[in-house]
Coordinates of C-alpha atoms in Angstrom, one line a residue:
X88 CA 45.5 -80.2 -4.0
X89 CA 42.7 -80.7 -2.0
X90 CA 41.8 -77.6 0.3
X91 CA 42.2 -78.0 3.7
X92 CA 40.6 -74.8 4.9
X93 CA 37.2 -72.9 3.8
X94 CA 37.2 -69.0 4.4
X95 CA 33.7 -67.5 4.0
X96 CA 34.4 -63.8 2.8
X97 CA 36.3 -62.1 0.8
X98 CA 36.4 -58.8 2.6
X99 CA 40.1 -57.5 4.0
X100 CA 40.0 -60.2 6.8
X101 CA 39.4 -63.1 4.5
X102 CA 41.7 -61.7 1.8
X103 CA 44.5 -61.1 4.5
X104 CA 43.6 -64.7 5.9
X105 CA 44.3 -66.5 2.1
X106 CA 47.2 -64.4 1.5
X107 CA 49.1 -65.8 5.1
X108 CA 47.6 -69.5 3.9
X109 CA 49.5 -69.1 0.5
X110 CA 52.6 -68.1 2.3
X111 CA 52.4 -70.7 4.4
X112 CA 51.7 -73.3 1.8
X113 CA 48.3 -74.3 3.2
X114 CA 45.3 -75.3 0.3
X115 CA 41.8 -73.3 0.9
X116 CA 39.2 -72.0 -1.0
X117 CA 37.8 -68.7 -0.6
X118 CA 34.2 -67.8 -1.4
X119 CA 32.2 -64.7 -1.2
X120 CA 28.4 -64.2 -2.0
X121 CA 28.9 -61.1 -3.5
X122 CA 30.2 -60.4 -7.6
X123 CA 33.3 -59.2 -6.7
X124 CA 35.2 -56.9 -4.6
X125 CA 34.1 -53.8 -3.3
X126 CA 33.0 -50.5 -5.3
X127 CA 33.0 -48.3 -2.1
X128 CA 35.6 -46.6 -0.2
X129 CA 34.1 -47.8 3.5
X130 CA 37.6 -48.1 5.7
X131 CA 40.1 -45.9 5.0
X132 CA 43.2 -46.4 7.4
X133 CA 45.6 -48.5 7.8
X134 CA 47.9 -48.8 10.8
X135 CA 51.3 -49.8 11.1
X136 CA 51.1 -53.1 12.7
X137 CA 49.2 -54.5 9.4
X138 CA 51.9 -52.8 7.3
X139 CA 54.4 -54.6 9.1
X140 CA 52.0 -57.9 8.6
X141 CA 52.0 -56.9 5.0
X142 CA 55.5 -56.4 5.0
X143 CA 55.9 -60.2 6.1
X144 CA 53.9 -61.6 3.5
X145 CA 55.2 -59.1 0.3
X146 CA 52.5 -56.6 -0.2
X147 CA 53.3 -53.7 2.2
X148 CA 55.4 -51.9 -0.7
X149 CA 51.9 -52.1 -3.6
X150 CA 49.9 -50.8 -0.3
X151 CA 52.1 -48.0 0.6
X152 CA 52.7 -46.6 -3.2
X153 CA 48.5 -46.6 -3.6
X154 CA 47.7 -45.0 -0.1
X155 CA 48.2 -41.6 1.7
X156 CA 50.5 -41.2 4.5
X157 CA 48.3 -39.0 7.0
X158 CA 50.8 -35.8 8.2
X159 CA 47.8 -34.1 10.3
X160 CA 45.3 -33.4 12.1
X161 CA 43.3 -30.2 12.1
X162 CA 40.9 -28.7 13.8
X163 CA 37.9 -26.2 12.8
X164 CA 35.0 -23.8 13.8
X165 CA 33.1 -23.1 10.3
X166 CA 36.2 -21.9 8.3
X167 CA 38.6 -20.9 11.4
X168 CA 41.2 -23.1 12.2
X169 CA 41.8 -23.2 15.7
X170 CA 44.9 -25.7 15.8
X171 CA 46.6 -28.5 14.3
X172 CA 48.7 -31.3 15.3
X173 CA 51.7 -32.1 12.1
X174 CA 53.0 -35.6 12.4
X175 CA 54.2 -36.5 9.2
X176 CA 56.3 -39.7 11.2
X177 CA 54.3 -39.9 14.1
X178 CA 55.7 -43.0 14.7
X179 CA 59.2 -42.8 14.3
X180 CA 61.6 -45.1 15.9
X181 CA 58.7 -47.5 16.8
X182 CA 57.9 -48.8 13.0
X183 CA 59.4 -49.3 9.9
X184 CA 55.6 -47.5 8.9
X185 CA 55.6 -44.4 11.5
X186 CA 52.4 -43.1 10.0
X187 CA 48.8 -43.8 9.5
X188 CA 47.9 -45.0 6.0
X189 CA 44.9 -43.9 3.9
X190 CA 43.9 -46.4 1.2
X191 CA 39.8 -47.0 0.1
X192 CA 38.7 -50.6 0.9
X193 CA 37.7 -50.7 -2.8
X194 CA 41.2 -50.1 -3.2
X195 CA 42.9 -52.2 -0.8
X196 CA 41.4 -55.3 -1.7
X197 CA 41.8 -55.1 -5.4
X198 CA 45.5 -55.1 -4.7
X199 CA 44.8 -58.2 -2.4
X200 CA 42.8 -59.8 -5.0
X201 CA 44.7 -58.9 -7.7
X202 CA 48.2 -60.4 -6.2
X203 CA 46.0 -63.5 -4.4
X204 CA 45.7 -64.4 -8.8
X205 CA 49.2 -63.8 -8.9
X206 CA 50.4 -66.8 -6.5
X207 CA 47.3 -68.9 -9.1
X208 CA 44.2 -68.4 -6.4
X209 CA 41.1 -67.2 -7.8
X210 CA 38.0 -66.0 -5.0
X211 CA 35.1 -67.7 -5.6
X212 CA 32.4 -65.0 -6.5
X213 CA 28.5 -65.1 -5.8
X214 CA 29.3 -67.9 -3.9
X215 CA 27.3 -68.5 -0.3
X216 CA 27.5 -70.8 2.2
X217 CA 24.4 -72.6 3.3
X218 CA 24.8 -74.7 6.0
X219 CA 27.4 -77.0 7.5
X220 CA 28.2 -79.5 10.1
X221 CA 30.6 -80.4 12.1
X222 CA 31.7 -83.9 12.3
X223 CA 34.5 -83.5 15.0
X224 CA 37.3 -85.2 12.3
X225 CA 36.2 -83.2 9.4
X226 CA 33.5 -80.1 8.4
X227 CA 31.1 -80.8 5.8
X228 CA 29.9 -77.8 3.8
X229 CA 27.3 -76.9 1.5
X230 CA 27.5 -74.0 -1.1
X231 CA 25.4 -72.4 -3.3
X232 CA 26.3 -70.6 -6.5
X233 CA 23.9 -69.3 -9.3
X234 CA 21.2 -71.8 -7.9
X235 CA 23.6 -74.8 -8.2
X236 CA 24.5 -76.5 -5.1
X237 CA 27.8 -78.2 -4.1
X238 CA 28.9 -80.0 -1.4
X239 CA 32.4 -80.2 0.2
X240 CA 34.5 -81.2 2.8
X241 CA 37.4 -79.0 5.0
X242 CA 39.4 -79.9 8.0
X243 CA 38.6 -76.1 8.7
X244 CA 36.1 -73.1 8.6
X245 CA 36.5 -69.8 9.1
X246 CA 34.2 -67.5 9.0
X247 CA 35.2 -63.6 7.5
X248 CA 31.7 -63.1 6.8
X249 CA 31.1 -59.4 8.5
X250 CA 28.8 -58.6 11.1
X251 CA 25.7 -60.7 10.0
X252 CA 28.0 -64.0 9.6
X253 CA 26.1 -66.8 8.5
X254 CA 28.9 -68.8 10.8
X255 CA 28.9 -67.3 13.5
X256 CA 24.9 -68.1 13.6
X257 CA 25.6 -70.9 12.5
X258 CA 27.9 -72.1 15.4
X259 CA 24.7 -70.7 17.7
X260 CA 26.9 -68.0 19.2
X261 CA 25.5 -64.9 20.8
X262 CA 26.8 -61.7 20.0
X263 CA 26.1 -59.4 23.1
X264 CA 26.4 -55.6 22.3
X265 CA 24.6 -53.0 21.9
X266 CA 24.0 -49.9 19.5
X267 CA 24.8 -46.4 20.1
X268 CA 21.2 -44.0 19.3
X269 CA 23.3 -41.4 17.3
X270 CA 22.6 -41.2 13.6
X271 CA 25.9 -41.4 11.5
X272 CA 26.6 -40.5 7.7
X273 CA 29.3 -41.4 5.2
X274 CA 30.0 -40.0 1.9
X275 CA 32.4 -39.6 -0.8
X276 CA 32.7 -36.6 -2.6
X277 CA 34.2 -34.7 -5.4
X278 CA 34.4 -31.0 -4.7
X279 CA 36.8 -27.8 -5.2
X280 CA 38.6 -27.0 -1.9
X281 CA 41.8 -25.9 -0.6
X282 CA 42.7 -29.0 1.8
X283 CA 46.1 -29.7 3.3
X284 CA 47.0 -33.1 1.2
X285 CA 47.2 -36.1 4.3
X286 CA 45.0 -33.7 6.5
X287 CA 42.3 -35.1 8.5
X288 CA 39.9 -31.8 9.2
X289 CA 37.7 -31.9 12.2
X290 CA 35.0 -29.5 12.7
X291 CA 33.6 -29.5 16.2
X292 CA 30.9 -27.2 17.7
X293 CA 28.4 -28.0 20.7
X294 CA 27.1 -31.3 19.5
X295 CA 27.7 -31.3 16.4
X296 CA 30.6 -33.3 14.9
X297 CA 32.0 -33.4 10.9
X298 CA 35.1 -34.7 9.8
X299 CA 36.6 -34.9 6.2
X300 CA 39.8 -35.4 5.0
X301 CA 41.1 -36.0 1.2
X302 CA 41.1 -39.6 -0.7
X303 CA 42.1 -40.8 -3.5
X304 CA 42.5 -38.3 -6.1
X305 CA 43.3 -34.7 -5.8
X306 CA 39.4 -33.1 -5.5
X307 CA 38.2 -36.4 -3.5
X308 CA 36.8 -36.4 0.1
X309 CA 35.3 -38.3 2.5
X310 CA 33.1 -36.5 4.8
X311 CA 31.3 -38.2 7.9
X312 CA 29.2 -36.5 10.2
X313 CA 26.3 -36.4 13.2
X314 CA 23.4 -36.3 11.1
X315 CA 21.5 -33.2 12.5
X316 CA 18.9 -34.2 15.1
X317 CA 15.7 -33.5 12.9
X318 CA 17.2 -35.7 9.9
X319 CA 17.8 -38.8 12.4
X320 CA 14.2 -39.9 11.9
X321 CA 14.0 -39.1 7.7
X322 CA 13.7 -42.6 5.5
X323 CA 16.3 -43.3 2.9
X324 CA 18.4 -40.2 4.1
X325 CA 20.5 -38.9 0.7
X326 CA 23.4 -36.3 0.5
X327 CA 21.1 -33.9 -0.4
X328 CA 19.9 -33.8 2.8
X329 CA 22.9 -33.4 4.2
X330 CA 24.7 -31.1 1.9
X331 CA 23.2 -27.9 3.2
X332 CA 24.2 -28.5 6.3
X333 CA 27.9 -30.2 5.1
X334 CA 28.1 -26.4 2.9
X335 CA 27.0 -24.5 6.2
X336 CA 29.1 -25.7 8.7
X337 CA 32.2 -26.9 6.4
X338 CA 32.1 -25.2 3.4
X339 CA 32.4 -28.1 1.1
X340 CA 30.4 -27.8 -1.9
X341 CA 30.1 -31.3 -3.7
X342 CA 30.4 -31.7 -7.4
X343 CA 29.7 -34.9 -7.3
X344 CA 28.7 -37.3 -4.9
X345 CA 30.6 -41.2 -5.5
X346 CA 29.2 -42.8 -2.4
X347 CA 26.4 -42.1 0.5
X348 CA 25.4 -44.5 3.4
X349 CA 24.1 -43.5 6.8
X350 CA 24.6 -45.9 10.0
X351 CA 24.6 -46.5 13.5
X352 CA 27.3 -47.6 15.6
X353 CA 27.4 -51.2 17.6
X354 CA 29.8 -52.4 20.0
X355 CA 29.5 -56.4 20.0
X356 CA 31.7 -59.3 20.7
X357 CA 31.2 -62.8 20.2
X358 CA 30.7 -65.4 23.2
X359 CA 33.3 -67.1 21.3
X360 CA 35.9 -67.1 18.0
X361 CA 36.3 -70.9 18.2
X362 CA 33.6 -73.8 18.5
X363 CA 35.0 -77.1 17.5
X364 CA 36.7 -76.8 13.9
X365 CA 35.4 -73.4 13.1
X366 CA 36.4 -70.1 13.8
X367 CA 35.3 -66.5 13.2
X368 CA 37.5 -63.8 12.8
X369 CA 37.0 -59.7 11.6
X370 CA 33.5 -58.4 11.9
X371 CA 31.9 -61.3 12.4
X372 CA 33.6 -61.9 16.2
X373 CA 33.6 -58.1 16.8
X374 CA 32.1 -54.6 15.7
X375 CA 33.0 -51.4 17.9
X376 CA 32.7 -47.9 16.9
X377 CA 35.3 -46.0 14.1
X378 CA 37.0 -44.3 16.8
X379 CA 40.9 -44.6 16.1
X380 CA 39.8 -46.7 12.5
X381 CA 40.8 -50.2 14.3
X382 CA 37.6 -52.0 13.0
X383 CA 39.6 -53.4 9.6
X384 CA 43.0 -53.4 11.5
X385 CA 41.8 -56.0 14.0
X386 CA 40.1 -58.2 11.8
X387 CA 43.1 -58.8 9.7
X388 CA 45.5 -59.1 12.8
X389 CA 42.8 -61.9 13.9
X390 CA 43.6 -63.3 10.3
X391 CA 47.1 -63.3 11.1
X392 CA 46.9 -64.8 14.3
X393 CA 44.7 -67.8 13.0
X394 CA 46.5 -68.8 9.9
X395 CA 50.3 -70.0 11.5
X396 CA 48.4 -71.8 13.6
X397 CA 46.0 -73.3 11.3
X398 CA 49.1 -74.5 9.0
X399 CA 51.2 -75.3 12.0
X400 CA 48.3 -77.7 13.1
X401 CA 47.6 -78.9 9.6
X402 CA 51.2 -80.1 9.0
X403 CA 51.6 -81.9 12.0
X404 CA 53.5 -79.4 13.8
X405 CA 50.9 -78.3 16.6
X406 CA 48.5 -79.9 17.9
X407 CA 44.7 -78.6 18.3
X408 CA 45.6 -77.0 22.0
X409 CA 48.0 -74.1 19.7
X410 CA 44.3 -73.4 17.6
X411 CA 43.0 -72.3 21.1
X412 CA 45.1 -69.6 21.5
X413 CA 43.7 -67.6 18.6
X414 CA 40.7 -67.5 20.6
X415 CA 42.4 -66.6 24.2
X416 CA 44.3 -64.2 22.8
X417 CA 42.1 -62.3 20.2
X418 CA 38.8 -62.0 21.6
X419 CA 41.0 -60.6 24.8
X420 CA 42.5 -58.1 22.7
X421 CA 38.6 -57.2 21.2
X422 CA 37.1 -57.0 24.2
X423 CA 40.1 -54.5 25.9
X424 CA 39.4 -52.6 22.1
X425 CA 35.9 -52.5 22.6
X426 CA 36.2 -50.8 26.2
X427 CA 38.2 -48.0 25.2
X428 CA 36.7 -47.4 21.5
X429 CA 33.6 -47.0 22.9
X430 CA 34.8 -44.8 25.9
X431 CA 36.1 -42.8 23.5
X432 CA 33.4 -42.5 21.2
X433 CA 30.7 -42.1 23.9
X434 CA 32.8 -38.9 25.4
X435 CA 33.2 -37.4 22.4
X436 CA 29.6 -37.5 20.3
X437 CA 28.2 -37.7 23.7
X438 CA 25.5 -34.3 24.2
X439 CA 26.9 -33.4 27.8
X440 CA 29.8 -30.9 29.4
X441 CA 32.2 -33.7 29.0
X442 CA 31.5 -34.0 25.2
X443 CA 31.2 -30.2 24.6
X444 CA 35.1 -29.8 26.9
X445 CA 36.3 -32.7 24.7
X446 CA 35.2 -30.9 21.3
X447 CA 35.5 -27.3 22.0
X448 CA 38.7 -27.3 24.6
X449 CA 40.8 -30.7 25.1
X450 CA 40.7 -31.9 21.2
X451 CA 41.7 -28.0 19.8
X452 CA 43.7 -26.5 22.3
X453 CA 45.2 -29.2 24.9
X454 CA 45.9 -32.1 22.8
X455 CA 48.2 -30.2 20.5
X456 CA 50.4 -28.8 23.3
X457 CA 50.4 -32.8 24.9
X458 CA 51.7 -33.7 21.4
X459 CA 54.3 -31.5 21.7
X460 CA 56.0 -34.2 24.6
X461 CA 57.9 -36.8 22.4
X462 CA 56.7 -39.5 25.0
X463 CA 53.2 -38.8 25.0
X464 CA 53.0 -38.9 20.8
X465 CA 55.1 -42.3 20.8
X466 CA 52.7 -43.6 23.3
X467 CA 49.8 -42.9 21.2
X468 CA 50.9 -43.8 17.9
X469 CA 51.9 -47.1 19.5
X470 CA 48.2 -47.6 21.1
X471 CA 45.8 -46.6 17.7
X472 CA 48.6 -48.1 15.5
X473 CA 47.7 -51.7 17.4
X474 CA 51.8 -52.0 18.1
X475 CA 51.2 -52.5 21.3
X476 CA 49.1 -55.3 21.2
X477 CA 50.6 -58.2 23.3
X478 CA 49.8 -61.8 24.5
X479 CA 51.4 -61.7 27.7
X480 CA 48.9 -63.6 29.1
X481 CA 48.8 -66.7 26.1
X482 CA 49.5 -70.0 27.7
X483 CA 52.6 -70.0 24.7
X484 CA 54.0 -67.3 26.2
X485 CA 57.0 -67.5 28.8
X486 CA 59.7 -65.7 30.4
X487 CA 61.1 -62.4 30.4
X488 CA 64.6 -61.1 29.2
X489 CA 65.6 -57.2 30.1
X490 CA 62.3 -55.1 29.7
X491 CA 61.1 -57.6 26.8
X492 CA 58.5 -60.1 27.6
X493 CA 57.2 -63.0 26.0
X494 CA 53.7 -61.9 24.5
X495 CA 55.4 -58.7 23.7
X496 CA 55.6 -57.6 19.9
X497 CA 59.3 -57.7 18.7
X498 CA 60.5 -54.5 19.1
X499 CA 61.7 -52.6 15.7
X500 CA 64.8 -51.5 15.5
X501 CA 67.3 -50.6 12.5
X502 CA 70.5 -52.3 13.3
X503 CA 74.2 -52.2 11.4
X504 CA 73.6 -55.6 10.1
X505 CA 70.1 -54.8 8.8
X506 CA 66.4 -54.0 9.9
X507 CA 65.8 -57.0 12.5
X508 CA 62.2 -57.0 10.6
X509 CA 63.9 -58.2 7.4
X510 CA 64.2 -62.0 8.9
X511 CA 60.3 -61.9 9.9
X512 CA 59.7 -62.3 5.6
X513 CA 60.2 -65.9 6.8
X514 CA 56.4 -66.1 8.3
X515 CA 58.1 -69.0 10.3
X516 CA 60.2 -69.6 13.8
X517 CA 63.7 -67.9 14.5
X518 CA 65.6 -67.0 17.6
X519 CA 67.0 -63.7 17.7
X520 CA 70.4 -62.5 19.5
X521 CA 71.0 -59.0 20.5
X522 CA 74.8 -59.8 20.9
X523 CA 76.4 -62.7 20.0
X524 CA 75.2 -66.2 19.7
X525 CA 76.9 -69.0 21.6
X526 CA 78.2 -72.1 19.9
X527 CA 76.0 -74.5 21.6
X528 CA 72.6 -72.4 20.7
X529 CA 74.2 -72.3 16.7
X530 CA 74.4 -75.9 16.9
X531 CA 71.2 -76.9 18.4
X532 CA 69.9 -74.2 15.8
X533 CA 71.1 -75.9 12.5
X534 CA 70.3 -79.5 13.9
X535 CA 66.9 -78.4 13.9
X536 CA 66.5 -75.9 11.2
X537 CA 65.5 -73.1 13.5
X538 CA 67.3 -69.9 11.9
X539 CA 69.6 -67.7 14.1
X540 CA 69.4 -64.1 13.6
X541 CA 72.4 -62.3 15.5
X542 CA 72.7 -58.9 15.8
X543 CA 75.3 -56.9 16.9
X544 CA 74.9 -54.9 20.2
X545 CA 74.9 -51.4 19.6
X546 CA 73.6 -48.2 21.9
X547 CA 69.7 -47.9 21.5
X548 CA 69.4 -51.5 21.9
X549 CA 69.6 -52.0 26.0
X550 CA 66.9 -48.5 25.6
X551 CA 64.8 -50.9 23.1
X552 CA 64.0 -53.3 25.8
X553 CA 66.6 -55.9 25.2
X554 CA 68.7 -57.6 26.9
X555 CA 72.4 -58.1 25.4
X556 CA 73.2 -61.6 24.3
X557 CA 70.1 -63.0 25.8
X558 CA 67.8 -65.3 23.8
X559 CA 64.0 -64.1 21.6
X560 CA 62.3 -66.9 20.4
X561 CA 60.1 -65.1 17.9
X562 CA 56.9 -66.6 16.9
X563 CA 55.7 -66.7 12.5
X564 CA 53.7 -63.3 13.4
X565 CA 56.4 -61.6 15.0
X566 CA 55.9 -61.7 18.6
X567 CA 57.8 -63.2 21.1
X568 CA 57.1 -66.9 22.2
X569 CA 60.1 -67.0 24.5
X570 CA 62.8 -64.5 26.5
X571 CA 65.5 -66.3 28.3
X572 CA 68.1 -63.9 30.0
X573 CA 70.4 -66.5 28.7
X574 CA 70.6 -68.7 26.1
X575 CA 69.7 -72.0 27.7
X576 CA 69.4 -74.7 24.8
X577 CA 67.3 -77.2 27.1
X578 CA 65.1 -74.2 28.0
X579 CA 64.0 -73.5 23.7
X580 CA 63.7 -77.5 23.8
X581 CA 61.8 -77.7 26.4
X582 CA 59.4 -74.7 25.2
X583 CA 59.0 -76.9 21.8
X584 CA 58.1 -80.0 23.9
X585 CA 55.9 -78.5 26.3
X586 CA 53.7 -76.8 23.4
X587 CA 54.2 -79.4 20.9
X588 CA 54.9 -76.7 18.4
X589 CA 57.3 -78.2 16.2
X590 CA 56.9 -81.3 13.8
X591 CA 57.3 -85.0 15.6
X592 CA 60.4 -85.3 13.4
X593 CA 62.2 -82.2 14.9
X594 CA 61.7 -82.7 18.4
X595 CA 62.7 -86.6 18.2
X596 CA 65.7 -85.5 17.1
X597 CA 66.9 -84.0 20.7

């Protein structure tokens, strides 16, 4: 079959992107100009709202066995440990994944690759885009492999293509931004210490700031760190020069060193994430600093946004005003991200007394005793885990029912008849009931092939948000498209109507 769609990269967000497409039955090819996947560990986390993304499309279980469930954080001055924070389900209550996940890119997407041959697709290696053009009905691409060129033609584009995109230039968007003047480095590391397994160690002191924590293996770590002020100006900067300092103010002696790269940080968004049949997602619409690890976590939460849409629009159940949403809604989301990153990131590394309180005396000694407050620790884990990501604002969302409003992720809960994230396997429309569904909903349901997914009320469910009996139309990525306090059938028909989501075929039928 033909493909329909051309994704450019074959990072985590492209990978994440094919994956939803084969779900959703949609053809595409997938290229990527390097030889394969990657050898290096680069992002390590994982949050929960990609698990539960995962989870939808069959891969959350291969991703959880590989990784490391992070239980805490520590905190250090040389060899002292001043204080630790233990969260082994930091998250509980809020997500079937109440942790943070470790798991090396490298890692990560060999599973993805490995199970994208699985369902029969194959990436397309040392394989580059050249140019293309947009013909308003159709793209028309050229490639380049080995020196051979080959030309193609897509209904769509989207570019996974990292930081330097060749389409985002290509679409002649800017990326505004800047980059932060501190010198970072990144290494992985074999060496013989005593470390808490699912730690992540923090040493802090004046301006100086380390972190390491194990991966992998027992005996592997990832160390990243400030590079001292008189390296920051040293060519081709090596572990060696590091390492003295890493011993000094750590104690980590390496063994052997797997991987070394130094970097600075940018905070950039793209003008745009949509011109005319192409799209950008991932690092190519958006880089920020590591703070919280989100970087890898938004881009394939972009992927999942785009690719329902892409195959709703593709099969004739959308029309090309539901492919504008992925913009509205995700470069909102990146620019809110991008803000508070960066806040963060500039308070902390930052050489001032607000830096120095936030290493030596909020981070070790008042954020423990904050984590001590249920509340506060829910509210976190909901905010780095990307949970709380909502679209309140999207033109496809509408109405509130109880606390719950549309825009809102579904709220997890386990119920007596099941986890009410079990249905979401679907990647595809479904109204759920918190109570019991009315006859007239059940039949307009089955006339139109819209699963029904009734749960029975039960205590924890009014404290959830919901409100009993009422009506959650739940969009393919799991948040909710519409809340009605009660279950109006002419109000879920008019909702399909209004956005043309559905198929010509389904709403002709009312």
């Amino acid at each position: 079959m033909k493909a329909q769609v051309l994704i450019v990269g074959a990072g985590p967000t492209g990978l994440a992107l094919a994956h939803s497409l084969v779900k959703l039955g949609v053809p595409f090819r997938i290229i990527d100009q390097n030889k394969g996947p990657g050898e290096a560990s680069r992002a390590l986390v994982i949050h929960a709202r990609v698990l539960e993304h995962y989870a939808q499309l069959g891969l959350a279980e291969q991703i959880v066995e590989q990784g490391l469930p992070m239980s805490s954080l520590r905190f250090w001055e040389g060899k002292e440990e001043k204080a630790k924070l233990e969260f082994p389900d930091l998250g509980k209550g809020v997500s079937p994944f109440p942790y943070v996940l470790n798991l090396p890119q490298d890692e990560h997407e060999e599973i993805l690759v490995k199970e994208l041959q699985r369902a029969g697709v194959e990436v397309e290696w040392e394989t580059s885009l050249s140019a293309f053009t947009d013909h308003g009905d159709r793209i028309d691409a050229r490639l380049e492999k080995k020196g051979e060129e080959e030309r193609t033609s897509v209904s769509y584009l989207v570019g996974c293509d990292g930081a330097h995109s060749t389409v985002r230039k290509g679409l002649g968007l800017g990326f505004p931004g800047g980059t932060y003047e501190q010198l970072f480095f990144v290494a992985d590391v074999e060496a013989d210490i005593d470390v808490v397994p699912g730690s992540m160690n923090i040493f802090v002191e004046d301006n100086k700031l380390l972190l390491f924590m194990p991966v992998r293996e027992e005996g592997a770590y990832r160390v990243i760190g400030m590079a001292p002020p008189e390296l920051t100006g040293v060519e081709d900067l090596s572990y060696a020069d590091v390492s003295g300092y890493v011993e000094e103010k750590v104690g980590i002696t390496a063994t052997n060193v797997n991987w070394f790269s130094t970097y600075r940080v940018h905070h950039r968004v793209s003008e745009q994430f949509r011109k005319g049949r192409a799209f950008i997602a991932g690092d190519a619409g958006h880089i920020h600093s590591p703070a919280g690890g989100q970087g890898m976590n938004t881009g394939i939460g972009d992927a999942v946004n785009l690719s329902w849409k892409l195959a709703a629009v593709l099969k004739g159940e959308g029309d090309d005003a539901l492919l504008d949403t992925y913009e509205t809604e995700r470069i909102a989301f990146a620019r809110r991200l991008i803000a508070s990153t960066d806040k963060v990131f500039q308070n902390v590394v930052g050489d001032n007394r607000r830096g120095s309180f936030l290493r030596n005396v909020f981070f070790p000694h008042m954020l423990p005793l904050l984590f001590g407050f249920s509340g506060i620790k829910k509210k976190a884990f909901r905010i780095v885990s990307q949970t709380e990501i909502n679209y309140k604002q999207s033109s496809i969302s509408q109405g509130t029912a109880g606390k719950i409003e549309a825009g809102d992720r579904l709220p997890w809960i386990e119920t007596a008849a099941g986890d009410n994230f079990a249905p979401l396997a679907s990647f595809d429309w479904q109204i759920h009931i918190y109570g019991e569904a009315e006859p007239a909903l059940s039949a307009f349901a089955e006339k139109h092939a819209l699963p029904i997914h009734a749960f029975p009320w039960q205590a924890g469910m009014e404290k959830k948000g919901w409100k009993q009996d009422a009506l959650y139309l739940i969009r393919p990525d799991g948040y909710v498209a519409l809340a009605l306090p009660e279950q109006e059938v002419a109000a879920v028909d008019s909702y399909f109507k209004k956005h043309n989501i559905f198929s010509d075929k389904r709403n002709r039928t009312t």
